[in-house]
């Protein structure tokens, strides 16, 4: 496993309940700001193995980006269960629910 992958996993693990982070934000925090798609791949491959809070990771537009209806429905349900407001289009207000970490690189 690469250092980048390990760092992405560490960052995703500390996203607190009631907050969301974007793929790009996680990429930037990991030291690779141009790698949001790689973050999505890591999340897909390692969510189960590391019990990652995958549902707290959303698009840079503040939206649930899962296209599969079952996955989308599950993500929205999990976010709402944590108190995050998700509108009928899958939008989340990043000003209200966006995570603003202070992480040493």
PDB file of C-alpha atoms in Angstrom:
ATOM      1  CA  UNK A   1       0.000   0.000   0.000  1.00  0.00           C
ATOM      2  CA  UNK A   2       1.386   3.403  -0.926  1.00  0.00           C
ATOM      3  CA  UNK A   3       2.002   6.232   1.515  1.00  0.00           C
ATOM      4  CA  UNK A   4      -0.651   8.227  -0.334  1.00  0.00           C
ATOM      5  CA  UNK A   5      -3.228   5.468   0.172  1.00  0.00           C
ATOM      6  CA  UNK A   6      -2.356   5.180   3.858  1.00  0.00           C
ATOM      7  CA  UNK A   7      -2.688   8.950   4.304  1.00  0.00           C
ATOM      8  CA  UNK A   8      -6.056   9.053   2.530  1.00  0.00           C
ATOM      9  CA  UNK A   9      -7.356   6.251   4.759  1.00  0.00           C
ATOM     10  CA  UNK A  10      -6.121   8.069   7.888  1.00  0.00           C
ATOM     11  CA  UNK A  11      -7.851  11.286   6.840  1.00  0.00           C
ATOM     12  CA  UNK A  12     -11.159   9.600   5.989  1.00  0.00           C
ATOM     13  CA  UNK A  13     -11.119   7.781   9.343  1.00  0.00           C
ATOM     14  CA  UNK A  14     -11.110  11.072  11.264  1.00  0.00           C
ATOM     15  CA  UNK A  15     -13.973  12.840   9.480  1.00  0.00           C
ATOM     16  CA  UNK A  16     -16.278  13.477  12.430  1.00  0.00           C
ATOM     17  CA  UNK A  17     -19.968  12.652  12.589  1.00  0.00           C
ATOM     18  CA  UNK A  18     -22.193  15.535  11.482  1.00  0.00           C
ATOM     19  CA  UNK A  19     -19.564  16.634   8.941  1.00  0.00           C
ATOM     20  CA  UNK A  20     -18.677  15.855   5.344  1.00  0.00           C
ATOM     21  CA  UNK A  21     -15.492  16.236   3.315  1.00  0.00           C
ATOM     22  CA  UNK A  22     -15.000  16.374  -0.433  1.00  0.00           C
ATOM     23  CA  UNK A  23     -12.834  14.050  -2.491  1.00  0.00           C
ATOM     24  CA  UNK A  24     -10.714  17.048  -3.461  1.00  0.00           C
ATOM     25  CA  UNK A  25     -10.341  18.197   0.121  1.00  0.00           C
ATOM     26  CA  UNK A  26      -9.083  14.767   1.134  1.00  0.00           C
ATOM     27  CA  UNK A  27      -6.674  14.731  -1.821  1.00  0.00           C
ATOM     28  CA  UNK A  28      -5.335  18.142  -0.803  1.00  0.00           C
ATOM     29  CA  UNK A  29      -4.962  17.147   2.844  1.00  0.00           C
ATOM     30  CA  UNK A  30      -3.047  14.063   1.735  1.00  0.00           C
ATOM     31  CA  UNK A  31      -0.550  16.221  -0.123  1.00  0.00           C
ATOM     32  CA  UNK A  32      -1.852  15.386  -3.613  1.00  0.00           C
ATOM     33  CA  UNK A  33      -4.342  18.137  -4.529  1.00  0.00           C
ATOM     34  CA  UNK A  34      -4.816  16.862  -8.080  1.00  0.00           C
ATOM     35  CA  UNK A  35      -5.884  13.360  -7.020  1.00  0.00           C
ATOM     36  CA  UNK A  36      -9.590  13.425  -6.049  1.00  0.00           C
ATOM     37  CA  UNK A  37     -10.394  10.557  -8.427  1.00  0.00           C
ATOM     38  CA  UNK A  38      -7.704   8.459  -6.778  1.00  0.00           C
ATOM     39  CA  UNK A  39      -9.326   9.237  -3.424  1.00  0.00           C
ATOM     40  CA  UNK A  40     -12.606   7.892  -4.814  1.00  0.00           C
ATOM     41  CA  UNK A  41     -10.846   4.703  -5.908  1.00  0.00           C
ATOM     42  CA  UNK A  42      -9.206   4.246  -2.524  1.00  0.00           C
ATOM     43  CA  UNK A  43     -12.534   4.796  -0.800  1.00  0.00           C
ATOM     44  CA  UNK A  44     -14.143   2.195  -3.032  1.00  0.00           C
ATOM     45  CA  UNK A  45     -11.409  -0.393  -2.480  1.00  0.00           C
ATOM     46  CA  UNK A  46     -10.791   0.037   1.242  1.00  0.00           C
ATOM     47  CA  UNK A  47     -14.070   1.181   2.864  1.00  0.00           C
ATOM     48  CA  UNK A  48     -15.075  -2.270   4.084  1.00  0.00           C
ATOM     49  CA  UNK A  49     -11.595  -3.411   5.091  1.00  0.00           C
ATOM     50  CA  UNK A  50     -10.954  -0.320   7.248  1.00  0.00           C
ATOM     51  CA  UNK A  51     -14.576   0.419   8.184  1.00  0.00           C
ATOM     52  CA  UNK A  52     -14.303   3.893   6.650  1.00  0.00           C
ATOM     53  CA  UNK A  53     -17.130   6.408   7.019  1.00  0.00           C
ATOM     54  CA  UNK A  54     -17.507   6.490   3.210  1.00  0.00           C
ATOM     55  CA  UNK A  55     -20.858   8.199   3.432  1.00  0.00           C
ATOM     56  CA  UNK A  56     -19.190  11.387   4.725  1.00  0.00           C
ATOM     57  CA  UNK A  57     -17.268  11.906   1.481  1.00  0.00           C
ATOM     58  CA  UNK A  58     -19.067  13.901  -1.210  1.00  0.00           C
ATOM     59  CA  UNK A  59     -18.399  15.837  -4.401  1.00  0.00           C
ATOM     60  CA  UNK A  60     -16.856  19.299  -4.499  1.00  0.00           C
ATOM     61  CA  UNK A  61     -20.300  20.625  -5.470  1.00  0.00           C
ATOM     62  CA  UNK A  62     -21.621  19.535  -2.079  1.00  0.00           C
ATOM     63  CA  UNK A  63     -23.550  16.629  -3.511  1.00  0.00           C
ATOM     64  CA  UNK A  64     -23.888  12.918  -3.036  1.00  0.00           C
ATOM     65  CA  UNK A  65     -22.197  11.608  -6.166  1.00  0.00           C
ATOM     66  CA  UNK A  66     -23.085   7.920  -6.064  1.00  0.00           C
ATOM     67  CA  UNK A  67     -25.093   7.064  -9.184  1.00  0.00           C
ATOM     68  CA  UNK A  68     -26.322   3.626  -8.053  1.00  0.00           C
ATOM     69  CA  UNK A  69     -29.729   4.247  -6.456  1.00  0.00           C
ATOM     70  CA  UNK A  70     -29.213   1.739  -3.635  1.00  0.00           C
ATOM     71  CA  UNK A  71     -25.849   3.243  -2.705  1.00  0.00           C
ATOM     72  CA  UNK A  72     -27.193   6.775  -3.075  1.00  0.00           C
ATOM     73  CA  UNK A  73     -30.193   6.012  -0.882  1.00  0.00           C
ATOM     74  CA  UNK A  74     -27.954   4.408   1.738  1.00  0.00           C
ATOM     75  CA  UNK A  75     -25.523   7.339   1.766  1.00  0.00           C
ATOM     76  CA  UNK A  76     -28.312   9.877   2.169  1.00  0.00           C
ATOM     77  CA  UNK A  77     -29.915   7.816   4.949  1.00  0.00           C
ATOM     78  CA  UNK A  78     -26.610   7.530   6.818  1.00  0.00           C
ATOM     79  CA  UNK A  79     -25.928  11.257   6.529  1.00  0.00           C
ATOM     80  CA  UNK A  80     -29.411  12.163   7.720  1.00  0.00           C
ATOM     81  CA  UNK A  81     -29.087   9.718  10.634  1.00  0.00           C
ATOM     82  CA  UNK A  82     -26.051  11.746  11.755  1.00  0.00           C
ATOM     83  CA  UNK A  83     -28.037  14.981  11.594  1.00  0.00           C
ATOM     84  CA  UNK A  84     -26.740  16.206   8.233  1.00  0.00           C
ATOM     85  CA  UNK A  85     -29.375  17.906   6.119  1.00  0.00           C
ATOM     86  CA  UNK A  86     -29.522  16.459   2.608  1.00  0.00           C
ATOM     87  CA  UNK A  87     -32.059  17.907   0.198  1.00  0.00           C
ATOM     88  CA  UNK A  88     -34.077  15.867  -2.300  1.00  0.00           C
ATOM     89  CA  UNK A  89     -31.376  16.371  -4.961  1.00  0.00           C
ATOM     90  CA  UNK A  90     -28.629  15.033  -2.686  1.00  0.00           C
ATOM     91  CA  UNK A  91     -27.152  18.429  -1.836  1.00  0.00           C
ATOM     92  CA  UNK A  92     -25.444  19.226   1.455  1.00  0.00           C
ATOM     93  CA  UNK A  93     -24.592  22.755   2.574  1.00  0.00           C
ATOM     94  CA  UNK A  94     -20.786  22.736   2.881  1.00  0.00           C
ATOM     95  CA  UNK A  95     -20.870  26.018   4.818  1.00  0.00           C
ATOM     96  CA  UNK A  96     -22.881  24.269   7.522  1.00  0.00           C
ATOM     97  CA  UNK A  97     -21.688  20.644   7.386  1.00  0.00           C
ATOM     98  CA  UNK A  98     -18.295  20.894   5.704  1.00  0.00           C
ATOM     99  CA  UNK A  99     -15.368  19.621   7.764  1.00  0.00           C
ATOM    100  CA  UNK A 100     -12.643  22.183   8.469  1.00  0.00           C
ATOM    101  CA  UNK A 101      -9.749  20.191   9.877  1.00  0.00           C
ATOM    102  CA  UNK A 102      -6.438  21.403  11.115  1.00  0.00           C
ATOM    103  CA  UNK A 103      -4.116  18.598  10.124  1.00  0.00           C
ATOM    104  CA  UNK A 104      -0.356  18.651  10.202  1.00  0.00           C
ATOM    105  CA  UNK A 105       1.176  17.397   6.981  1.00  0.00           C
TER     106      UNK A 105
END
